[in-house]
C-alpha cells in the first residue's frame, strides 16, 4: 500500500472508507494510527486482525472535539473536562467509564474507554469529515515499533489497510500520555510528552504513578511492547564503549543508539547519534530504532539517556524496547 499525500480529496476518500467499515492509517502528533469506525464492532475487529493484536487490548477512540465526550463516556467528571480544556487537542488520552453503546470490541471487554482529541491537522480533518469516533491504536504489528512516518506504516501493515494518509513525520514521536479517571485517584497508565507536574497542576491532585501500582491494567505497560526484532540492550553510558567492544571482538555486528558517547569507528559498528533535547530525542526515537533494526545487526546497544522526570516517557519506551544490562 503506497501512502497518499493527505490532501482534501484523499481525506474525504478516507472518511468514506471508514464509513464503509474499512481501515485507514493516519498521522497524529504522537505516532501514526490504524483507524476504524469506533461504533462499528466488525470494523474494529479488523484492527485487531491487521495488527495481530489480542482482542483484550483496548483501543483509544479519537474524537474531533471535547464536546463529543458525552457520546462515549457514561459520565464525564470535572477532572476530564479540566484536562480536555487545557490539553486538547493534544497527546493525552483519558480513561472514563464507557457508555453502554460503546462496542466492547473497542474497549477489550472493559467497562471503560480511552478518549483523546489528537493535535494534527490531518487527523482533525479526517475526524471532522468522518463525523464520529475513530478507534485507533498505533499502526504497527503487535509488539513492534510504533510508526512515526507513513513509510513505516506501509512496512508494517502492507495491504491490510485500505488507505495510508501521509502527513509527514510525527512531531511528538512517542504515544500519548494515558490518565485513568474512571474512579478513585487519577492514575498515570502510560507516560507521554506531557509532564506529570503539568497534569497534576491542572487536576490540583497528585497522580498515582505506575511505580506505585503493582497490578498492571494497560497493555501498553507490558514489559515487552515497542520492541525491535534485533536483541536490544539498554546500557549505562560509562559501560557502552566496553560492551560494544566486547561484541565487536566476538565478530558481532553492533548498532548503537548513542546519546553522548563517541565510539571509535569499526567496520562492524553502526552508530546512530540521538539529539540532546528530550523532545527531539523522543521524536527521532522510533525511526532511529527502526533504522538500526532493519540492518540485520546481531545486537543493538542503547546508551541510557538521563534518568530524570523529564525523560520519563522516553525511558519508559526504552525499557520496553531493550533489556537493561
Ligand atoms: P496503542 O496506541 O497501540 O498503544 O494502544 C492504545 C493503548 O491505550 C493500549 O495499549 C492501552 O494501554 C490503552 N487503553 C485503551 N483503553 C484503555 C482502557 N479502557 N483501560 C486501560 N488502558 C486503555
Ligand atoms: Mg501501540
mmCIF file of C-alpha atoms and ligand atoms in Angstrom:
data_model
loop_
_atom_site.group_PDB
_atom_site.id
_atom_site.type_symbol
_atom_site.label_atom_id
_atom_site.label_comp_id
_atom_site.label_asym_id
_atom_site.label_seq_id
_atom_site.Cartn_x
_atom_site.Cartn_y
_atom_site.Cartn_z
ATOM 1 C CA UNK A 1 0.000 0.000 0.000
ATOM 2 C CA UNK A 2 1.581 3.276 -1.147
ATOM 3 C CA UNK A 3 0.912 6.185 1.229
ATOM 4 C CA UNK A 4 -1.235 9.002 -0.246
ATOM 5 C CA UNK A 5 -0.401 12.662 0.395
ATOM 6 C CA UNK A 6 -3.088 13.793 2.820
ATOM 7 C CA UNK A 7 -4.796 16.417 0.643
ATOM 8 C CA UNK A 8 -8.505 17.297 0.877
ATOM 9 C CA UNK A 9 -9.524 14.681 -1.728
ATOM 10 C CA UNK A 10 -7.599 11.860 -0.007
ATOM 11 C CA UNK A 11 -9.002 12.825 3.411
ATOM 12 C CA UNK A 12 -12.539 12.830 2.019
ATOM 13 C CA UNK A 13 -11.999 9.378 0.476
ATOM 14 C CA UNK A 14 -10.504 8.126 3.737
ATOM 15 C CA UNK A 15 -13.608 9.264 5.640
ATOM 16 C CA UNK A 16 -15.804 7.370 3.138
ATOM 17 C CA UNK A 17 -13.700 4.226 3.584
ATOM 18 C CA UNK A 18 -14.106 4.481 7.375
ATOM 19 C CA UNK A 19 -17.894 4.791 6.917
ATOM 20 C CA UNK A 20 -17.770 1.566 4.876
ATOM 21 C CA UNK A 21 -16.065 -0.216 7.759
ATOM 22 C CA UNK A 22 -12.596 -0.207 6.177
ATOM 23 C CA UNK A 23 -9.263 0.557 7.874
ATOM 24 C CA UNK A 24 -7.381 3.812 7.314
ATOM 25 C CA UNK A 25 -3.948 4.687 8.706
ATOM 26 C CA UNK A 26 -3.485 8.368 9.504
ATOM 27 C CA UNK A 27 -0.942 10.671 11.149
ATOM 28 C CA UNK A 28 -1.374 12.073 14.626
ATOM 29 C CA UNK A 29 1.096 14.242 16.544
ATOM 30 C CA UNK A 30 2.244 11.189 18.562
ATOM 31 C CA UNK A 31 2.529 8.244 16.118
ATOM 32 C CA UNK A 32 0.569 7.010 13.080
ATOM 33 C CA UNK A 33 -2.768 5.419 13.997
ATOM 34 C CA UNK A 34 -4.628 2.489 12.428
ATOM 35 C CA UNK A 35 -8.204 3.758 12.371
ATOM 36 C CA UNK A 36 -11.647 2.194 12.134
ATOM 37 C CA UNK A 37 -15.197 3.407 12.836
ATOM 38 C CA UNK A 38 -15.328 3.057 16.640
ATOM 39 C CA UNK A 39 -19.102 2.473 16.589
ATOM 40 C CA UNK A 40 -18.733 -0.496 14.191
ATOM 41 C CA UNK A 41 -17.606 -3.610 16.108
ATOM 42 C CA UNK A 42 -16.885 -5.530 12.897
ATOM 43 C CA UNK A 43 -14.660 -2.733 11.580
ATOM 44 C CA UNK A 44 -12.868 -2.555 14.939
ATOM 45 C CA UNK A 45 -12.212 -6.309 14.845
ATOM 46 C CA UNK A 46 -10.391 -5.616 11.571
ATOM 47 C CA UNK A 47 -7.822 -3.536 13.512
ATOM 48 C CA UNK A 48 -7.010 -6.485 15.771
ATOM 49 C CA UNK A 49 -6.706 -8.807 12.751
ATOM 50 C CA UNK A 50 -4.438 -6.387 10.844
ATOM 51 C CA UNK A 51 -2.159 -5.845 13.853
ATOM 52 C CA UNK A 52 -2.220 -9.415 15.131
ATOM 53 C CA UNK A 53 -3.205 -7.858 18.454
ATOM 54 C CA UNK A 54 -5.005 -9.872 21.177
ATOM 55 C CA UNK A 55 -8.687 -8.878 21.426
ATOM 56 C CA UNK A 56 -8.442 -7.887 25.102
ATOM 57 C CA UNK A 57 -6.100 -4.957 24.402
ATOM 58 C CA UNK A 58 -8.256 -1.810 24.384
ATOM 59 C CA UNK A 59 -8.025 0.933 21.752
ATOM 60 C CA UNK A 60 -8.108 4.701 22.073
ATOM 61 C CA UNK A 61 -11.146 6.405 20.498
ATOM 62 C CA UNK A 62 -10.164 9.624 18.717
ATOM 63 C CA UNK A 63 -12.641 12.493 18.641
ATOM 64 C CA UNK A 64 -12.798 15.749 16.675
ATOM 65 C CA UNK A 65 -13.664 17.808 19.737
ATOM 66 C CA UNK A 66 -14.089 17.527 23.510
ATOM 67 C CA UNK A 67 -17.795 18.292 23.112
ATOM 68 C CA UNK A 68 -18.132 14.672 21.893
ATOM 69 C CA UNK A 69 -17.013 13.224 25.262
ATOM 70 C CA UNK A 70 -20.599 12.623 26.467
ATOM 71 C CA UNK A 71 -21.256 10.490 23.348
ATOM 72 C CA UNK A 72 -18.680 7.954 24.581
ATOM 73 C CA UNK A 73 -18.407 8.311 28.365
ATOM 74 C CA UNK A 74 -21.210 7.361 30.757
ATOM 75 C CA UNK A 75 -20.125 10.246 32.969
ATOM 76 C CA UNK A 76 -17.617 12.991 32.301
ATOM 77 C CA UNK A 77 -16.048 14.004 35.625
ATOM 78 C CA UNK A 78 -14.900 17.590 36.162
ATOM 79 C CA UNK A 79 -11.300 16.334 36.046
ATOM 80 C CA UNK A 80 -11.805 15.114 32.455
ATOM 81 C CA UNK A 81 -13.255 18.456 31.359
ATOM 82 C CA UNK A 82 -10.330 20.263 33.014
ATOM 83 C CA UNK A 83 -7.704 18.130 31.257
ATOM 84 C CA UNK A 84 -9.575 18.380 27.947
ATOM 85 C CA UNK A 85 -9.823 22.145 28.276
ATOM 86 C CA UNK A 86 -6.112 22.514 28.966
ATOM 87 C CA UNK A 87 -4.512 19.808 26.795
ATOM 88 C CA UNK A 88 -6.833 19.046 23.844
ATOM 89 C CA UNK A 89 -6.183 18.815 21.046
ATOM 90 C CA UNK A 90 -3.030 17.133 22.333
ATOM 91 C CA UNK A 91 -1.100 13.995 23.271
ATOM 92 C CA UNK A 92 -3.270 12.969 26.219
ATOM 93 C CA UNK A 93 -5.850 10.171 26.466
ATOM 94 C CA UNK A 94 -8.279 9.888 29.370
ATOM 95 C CA UNK A 95 -9.922 6.662 30.546
ATOM 96 C CA UNK A 96 -13.576 7.103 31.554
ATOM 97 C CA UNK A 97 -16.455 4.729 32.245
ATOM 98 C CA UNK A 98 -17.917 3.859 28.866
ATOM 99 C CA UNK A 99 -21.438 4.383 27.626
ATOM 100 C CA UNK A 100 -23.381 1.169 27.034
ATOM 101 C CA UNK A 101 -23.405 1.963 23.302
ATOM 102 C CA UNK A 102 -19.592 1.758 23.009
ATOM 103 C CA UNK A 103 -18.727 -1.637 21.495
ATOM 104 C CA UNK A 104 -16.813 -3.969 23.820
ATOM 105 C CA UNK A 105 -14.587 -4.730 20.823
ATOM 106 C CA UNK A 106 -13.154 -1.199 21.261
ATOM 107 C CA UNK A 107 -12.542 -1.476 24.998
ATOM 108 C CA UNK A 108 -11.143 -5.009 25.034
ATOM 109 C CA UNK A 109 -14.172 -6.100 27.053
ATOM 110 C CA UNK A 110 -13.652 -3.479 29.773
ATOM 111 C CA UNK A 111 -16.324 -1.091 31.022
ATOM 112 C CA UNK A 112 -14.005 1.863 30.465
ATOM 113 C CA UNK A 113 -12.997 3.658 27.285
ATOM 114 C CA UNK A 114 -9.899 5.680 26.337
ATOM 115 C CA UNK A 115 -10.644 9.010 24.596
ATOM 116 C CA UNK A 116 -8.490 11.679 23.025
ATOM 117 C CA UNK A 117 -8.558 14.636 20.612
ATOM 118 C CA UNK A 118 -5.327 14.474 18.581
ATOM 119 C CA UNK A 119 -3.390 17.606 17.663
ATOM 120 C CA UNK A 120 -2.688 17.025 13.989
ATOM 121 C CA UNK A 121 -4.412 18.871 11.133
ATOM 122 C CA UNK A 122 -4.850 15.688 9.050
ATOM 123 C CA UNK A 123 -6.269 13.689 11.967
ATOM 124 C CA UNK A 124 -8.650 16.533 12.838
ATOM 125 C CA UNK A 125 -9.795 16.997 9.235
ATOM 126 C CA UNK A 126 -10.371 13.250 8.944
ATOM 127 C CA UNK A 127 -12.338 13.199 12.210
ATOM 128 C CA UNK A 128 -14.448 16.140 11.063
ATOM 129 C CA UNK A 129 -15.125 14.601 7.639
ATOM 130 C CA UNK A 130 -15.984 11.255 9.248
ATOM 131 C CA UNK A 131 -18.171 12.763 11.940
ATOM 132 C CA UNK A 132 -17.839 10.044 14.608
ATOM 133 C CA UNK A 133 -15.193 8.462 16.818
ATOM 134 C CA UNK A 134 -12.227 6.707 15.220
ATOM 135 C CA UNK A 135 -10.737 3.824 17.201
ATOM 136 C CA UNK A 136 -7.019 3.788 16.549
ATOM 137 C CA UNK A 137 -4.035 2.100 18.135
ATOM 138 C CA UNK A 138 -0.570 2.629 16.702
ATOM 139 C CA UNK A 139 -0.375 1.404 13.092
ATOM 140 C CA UNK A 140 2.216 -1.320 13.685
ATOM 141 C CA UNK A 141 2.085 -5.089 14.035
ATOM 142 C CA UNK A 142 1.535 -6.244 17.623
ATOM 143 C CA UNK A 143 4.602 -5.673 19.870
ATOM 144 C CA UNK A 144 6.587 -3.927 17.146
ATOM 145 C CA UNK A 145 7.967 -0.397 16.986
ATOM 146 C CA UNK A 146 5.302 2.285 16.519
ATOM 147 C CA UNK A 147 5.366 4.076 13.140
ATOM 148 C CA UNK A 148 6.233 7.781 13.079
ATOM 149 C CA UNK A 149 6.291 8.091 9.265
ATOM 150 C CA UNK A 150 3.838 6.913 6.596
ATOM 151 C CA UNK A 151 6.509 4.629 5.076
ATOM 152 C CA UNK A 152 6.781 2.788 8.420
ATOM 153 C CA UNK A 153 3.045 2.010 8.258
ATOM 154 C CA UNK A 154 3.424 0.580 4.749
ATOM 155 C CA UNK A 155 6.295 -1.607 6.026
ATOM 156 C CA UNK A 156 4.258 -2.809 8.984
ATOM 157 C CA UNK A 157 0.796 -3.353 7.543
ATOM 158 C CA UNK A 158 1.191 -3.666 3.766
ATOM 159 C CA UNK A 159 -2.212 -4.147 2.159
ATOM 160 C CA UNK A 160 -4.071 -4.919 5.399
ATOM 161 C CA UNK A 161 -5.183 -1.290 5.320
ATOM 162 C CA UNK A 162 -7.427 0.397 2.694
ATOM 163 C CA UNK A 163 -5.512 3.689 2.721
ATOM 164 C CA UNK A 164 -2.455 5.253 4.345
ATOM 165 C CA UNK A 165 -2.675 9.031 4.660
ATOM 166 C CA UNK A 166 0.786 10.606 4.562
ATOM 167 C CA UNK A 167 1.051 13.690 6.756
ATOM 168 C CA UNK A 168 4.834 13.664 7.161
ATOM 169 C CA UNK A 169 6.808 12.664 10.248
ATOM 170 C CA UNK A 170 5.053 12.830 13.635
ATOM 171 C CA UNK A 171 6.118 15.718 15.851
ATOM 172 C CA UNK A 172 5.921 14.125 19.311
ATOM 173 C CA UNK A 173 7.152 10.655 18.363
ATOM 174 C CA UNK A 174 6.023 8.684 21.416
ATOM 175 C CA UNK A 175 2.480 7.561 22.225
ATOM 176 C CA UNK A 176 0.051 9.708 24.217
ATOM 177 C CA UNK A 177 0.041 10.065 27.980
ATOM 178 C CA UNK A 178 -2.830 7.967 29.378
ATOM 179 C CA UNK A 179 -4.614 9.055 32.566
ATOM 180 C CA UNK A 180 -7.229 6.817 34.192
ATOM 181 C CA UNK A 181 -10.093 8.949 35.522
ATOM 182 C CA UNK A 182 -12.569 6.078 35.757
ATOM 183 C CA UNK A 183 -12.650 6.014 39.545
ATOM 184 C CA UNK A 184 -10.646 6.830 42.658
ATOM 185 C CA UNK A 185 -7.399 8.767 42.462
ATOM 186 C CA UNK A 186 -6.329 9.708 38.903
ATOM 187 C CA UNK A 187 -3.669 7.293 37.678
ATOM 188 C CA UNK A 188 -0.908 7.615 35.128
ATOM 189 C CA UNK A 189 -1.182 4.479 32.983
ATOM 190 C CA UNK A 190 1.326 5.470 30.318
ATOM 191 C CA UNK A 191 3.744 8.425 30.385
ATOM 192 C CA UNK A 192 3.975 10.653 27.315
ATOM 193 C CA UNK A 193 5.189 14.083 26.322
ATOM 194 C CA UNK A 194 3.086 15.912 28.931
ATOM 195 C CA UNK A 195 4.794 16.070 32.303
ATOM 196 C CA UNK A 196 3.241 14.603 35.435
ATOM 197 C CA UNK A 197 3.654 18.012 37.078
ATOM 198 C CA UNK A 198 1.672 19.800 34.337
ATOM 199 C CA UNK A 199 -1.179 17.305 34.662
ATOM 200 C CA UNK A 200 -1.166 17.488 38.467
ATOM 201 C CA UNK A 201 -1.246 21.288 38.273
ATOM 202 C CA UNK A 202 -4.462 21.167 36.242
ATOM 203 C CA UNK A 203 -6.069 18.451 38.377
ATOM 204 C CA UNK A 204 -4.848 20.057 41.615
ATOM 205 C CA UNK A 205 -4.345 16.493 42.766
ATOM 206 C CA UNK A 206 -1.405 14.085 42.790
ATOM 207 C CA UNK A 207 -1.350 11.320 40.196
ATOM 208 C CA UNK A 208 -0.936 7.704 41.201
ATOM 209 C CA UNK A 209 2.219 6.680 39.327
ATOM 210 C CA UNK A 210 2.891 3.290 37.684
ATOM 211 C CA UNK A 211 5.741 2.504 40.081
ATOM 212 C CA UNK A 212 3.229 2.684 42.952
ATOM 213 C CA UNK A 213 0.820 0.270 41.303
ATOM 214 C CA UNK A 214 1.576 -3.442 41.186
ATOM 215 C CA UNK A 215 -1.480 -4.693 39.296
ATOM 216 C CA UNK A 216 -0.985 -3.728 35.662
ATOM 217 C CA UNK A 217 -4.008 -2.951 33.537
ATOM 218 C CA UNK A 218 -2.877 -1.160 30.428
ATOM 219 C CA UNK A 219 -1.451 -3.476 27.778
ATOM 220 C CA UNK A 220 0.835 -0.619 26.694
ATOM 221 C CA UNK A 221 2.596 -1.166 30.021
ATOM 222 C CA UNK A 222 3.608 -4.752 29.333
ATOM 223 C CA UNK A 223 7.320 -5.433 29.809
ATOM 224 C CA UNK A 224 7.969 -6.018 26.108
ATOM 225 C CA UNK A 225 5.988 -3.803 23.765
ATOM 226 C CA UNK A 226 7.515 -1.369 21.265
ATOM 227 C CA UNK A 227 10.437 -3.727 20.597
ATOM 228 C CA UNK A 228 12.858 -4.162 17.720
ATOM 229 C CA UNK A 229 13.422 -7.696 16.418
ATOM 230 C CA UNK A 230 17.168 -7.378 16.980
ATOM 231 C CA UNK A 231 18.217 -8.139 20.549
ATOM 232 C CA UNK A 232 18.498 -4.715 22.207
ATOM 233 C CA UNK A 233 20.341 -3.862 25.413
ATOM 234 C CA UNK A 234 19.931 -0.678 27.456
ATOM 235 C CA UNK A 235 23.335 0.219 28.767
ATOM 236 C CA UNK A 236 24.710 2.853 31.190
ATOM 237 C CA UNK A 237 26.812 5.479 29.354
ATOM 238 C CA UNK A 238 30.024 4.564 31.168
ATOM 239 C CA UNK A 239 29.767 0.878 30.121
ATOM 240 C CA UNK A 240 28.789 1.487 26.488
ATOM 241 C CA UNK A 241 32.231 1.548 24.821
ATOM 242 C CA UNK A 242 33.433 -1.526 26.697
ATOM 243 C CA UNK A 243 30.303 -3.553 25.982
ATOM 244 C CA UNK A 244 30.329 -2.574 22.292
ATOM 245 C CA UNK A 245 33.995 -3.603 22.058
ATOM 246 C CA UNK A 246 33.237 -6.995 23.645
ATOM 247 C CA UNK A 247 30.608 -7.755 20.997
ATOM 248 C CA UNK A 248 32.810 -6.392 18.181
ATOM 249 C CA UNK A 249 35.697 -8.582 19.393
ATOM 250 C CA UNK A 250 33.269 -11.510 19.092
ATOM 251 C CA UNK A 251 32.728 -10.527 15.408
ATOM 252 C CA UNK A 252 29.161 -9.425 16.045
ATOM 253 C CA UNK A 253 27.568 -6.601 14.051
ATOM 254 C CA UNK A 254 26.629 -3.941 16.578
ATOM 255 C CA UNK A 255 24.242 -0.974 16.281
ATOM 256 C CA UNK A 256 24.444 1.774 18.883
ATOM 257 C CA UNK A 257 21.753 4.305 19.685
ATOM 258 C CA UNK A 258 24.159 6.843 21.157
ATOM 259 C CA UNK A 259 23.250 9.827 23.297
ATOM 260 C CA UNK A 260 26.510 11.498 24.433
ATOM 261 C CA UNK A 261 29.187 8.866 23.900
ATOM 262 C CA UNK A 262 31.508 8.834 20.924
ATOM 263 C CA UNK A 263 32.692 5.395 19.842
ATOM 264 C CA UNK A 264 35.773 4.700 17.687
ATOM 265 C CA UNK A 265 34.886 3.651 14.142
ATOM 266 C CA UNK A 266 34.799 -0.094 13.433
ATOM 267 C CA UNK A 267 33.710 -1.954 10.294
ATOM 268 C CA UNK A 268 31.095 -3.941 12.231
ATOM 269 C CA UNK A 269 29.750 -0.891 14.096
ATOM 270 C CA UNK A 270 26.836 1.390 13.108
ATOM 271 C CA UNK A 271 26.244 4.395 15.369
ATOM 272 C CA UNK A 272 23.001 6.353 15.320
ATOM 273 C CA UNK A 273 23.507 9.620 17.200
ATOM 274 C CA UNK A 274 20.458 10.874 19.092
ATOM 275 C CA UNK A 275 19.664 14.573 19.729
ATOM 276 C CA UNK A 276 20.367 16.199 23.110
ATOM 277 C CA UNK A 277 16.936 17.567 23.939
ATOM 278 C CA UNK A 278 14.272 15.228 25.222
ATOM 279 C CA UNK A 279 11.696 16.466 22.698
ATOM 280 C CA UNK A 280 13.981 15.891 19.710
ATOM 281 C CA UNK A 281 15.134 12.542 21.126
ATOM 282 C CA UNK A 282 11.525 11.352 21.515
ATOM 283 C CA UNK A 283 10.646 12.498 18.018
ATOM 284 C CA UNK A 284 13.577 10.590 16.482
ATOM 285 C CA UNK A 285 13.467 7.518 18.733
ATOM 286 C CA UNK A 286 11.261 5.073 16.808
ATOM 287 C CA UNK A 287 12.641 5.970 13.368
ATOM 288 C CA UNK A 288 16.199 5.513 14.644
ATOM 289 C CA UNK A 289 15.416 2.198 16.335
ATOM 290 C CA UNK A 290 13.598 1.023 13.206
ATOM 291 C CA UNK A 291 16.579 2.002 11.044
ATOM 292 C CA UNK A 292 19.008 0.006 13.194
ATOM 293 C CA UNK A 293 16.533 -2.873 13.349
ATOM 294 C CA UNK A 294 16.463 -3.012 9.533
ATOM 295 C CA UNK A 295 20.243 -3.503 9.217
ATOM 296 C CA UNK A 296 20.335 -7.196 10.234
ATOM 297 C CA UNK A 297 22.650 -6.498 13.138
ATOM 298 C CA UNK A 298 23.378 -9.041 15.848
ATOM 299 C CA UNK A 299 22.839 -6.579 18.666
ATOM 300 C CA UNK A 300 21.591 -3.066 19.360
ATOM 301 C CA UNK A 301 23.065 -1.162 22.307
ATOM 302 C CA UNK A 302 21.100 1.799 23.604
ATOM 303 C CA UNK A 303 23.033 4.364 25.642
ATOM 304 C CA UNK A 304 20.948 5.216 28.691
ATOM 305 C CA UNK A 305 19.816 8.877 28.439
ATOM 306 C CA UNK A 306 19.272 10.920 31.639
ATOM 307 C CA UNK A 307 17.026 9.209 34.186
ATOM 308 C CA UNK A 308 15.187 12.344 35.235
ATOM 309 C CA UNK A 309 11.458 13.097 35.347
ATOM 310 C CA UNK A 310 11.600 14.991 32.031
ATOM 311 C CA UNK A 311 12.798 11.778 30.358
ATOM 312 C CA UNK A 312 10.099 9.568 31.908
ATOM 313 C CA UNK A 313 8.289 8.730 28.647
ATOM 314 C CA UNK A 314 11.486 8.077 26.687
ATOM 315 C CA UNK A 315 12.858 5.858 29.455
ATOM 316 C CA UNK A 316 9.525 4.033 29.645
ATOM 317 C CA UNK A 317 9.691 3.208 25.922
ATOM 318 C CA UNK A 318 13.388 2.299 26.054
ATOM 319 C CA UNK A 319 12.604 -0.026 28.951
ATOM 320 C CA UNK A 320 10.123 -1.796 26.706
ATOM 321 C CA UNK A 321 12.356 -1.900 23.634
ATOM 322 C CA UNK A 322 15.537 -3.036 25.344
ATOM 323 C CA UNK A 323 16.733 -5.216 28.214
ATOM 324 C CA UNK A 324 18.681 -3.367 30.913
ATOM 325 C CA UNK A 325 22.248 -4.573 31.489
HETATM 326 P P1 LIG B 1 -1.657 1.755 21.378
HETATM 327 O O1 LIG B 1 -1.974 3.075 20.773
HETATM 328 O O2 LIG B 1 -1.345 0.675 20.383
HETATM 329 O O3 LIG B 1 -0.560 1.864 22.402
HETATM 330 O O4 LIG B 1 -2.971 1.247 22.119
HETATM 331 C C1 LIG B 1 -3.782 2.034 22.943
HETATM 332 C C2 LIG B 1 -3.423 1.887 24.396
HETATM 333 O O5 LIG B 1 -4.422 2.559 25.165
HETATM 334 C C3 LIG B 1 -3.457 0.476 24.922
HETATM 335 O O6 LIG B 1 -2.201 -0.135 24.817
HETATM 336 C C4 LIG B 1 -3.834 0.655 26.379
HETATM 337 O O7 LIG B 1 -2.663 0.799 27.162
HETATM 338 C C5 LIG B 1 -4.570 1.972 26.443
HETATM 339 N N1 LIG B 1 -6.005 1.833 26.760
HETATM 340 C C6 LIG B 1 -7.026 1.998 25.916
HETATM 341 N N2 LIG B 1 -8.221 1.817 26.526
HETATM 342 C C7 LIG B 1 -7.946 1.522 27.813
HETATM 343 C C8 LIG B 1 -8.765 1.219 28.955
HETATM 344 N N3 LIG B 1 -10.093 1.176 28.890
HETATM 345 N N4 LIG B 1 -8.127 0.955 30.110
HETATM 346 C C9 LIG B 1 -6.785 0.992 30.168
HETATM 347 N N5 LIG B 1 -5.973 1.268 29.141
HETATM 348 C C10 LIG B 1 -6.535 1.541 27.964
HETATM 349 MG MG1 LIG B 2 0.884 0.512 20.141
#
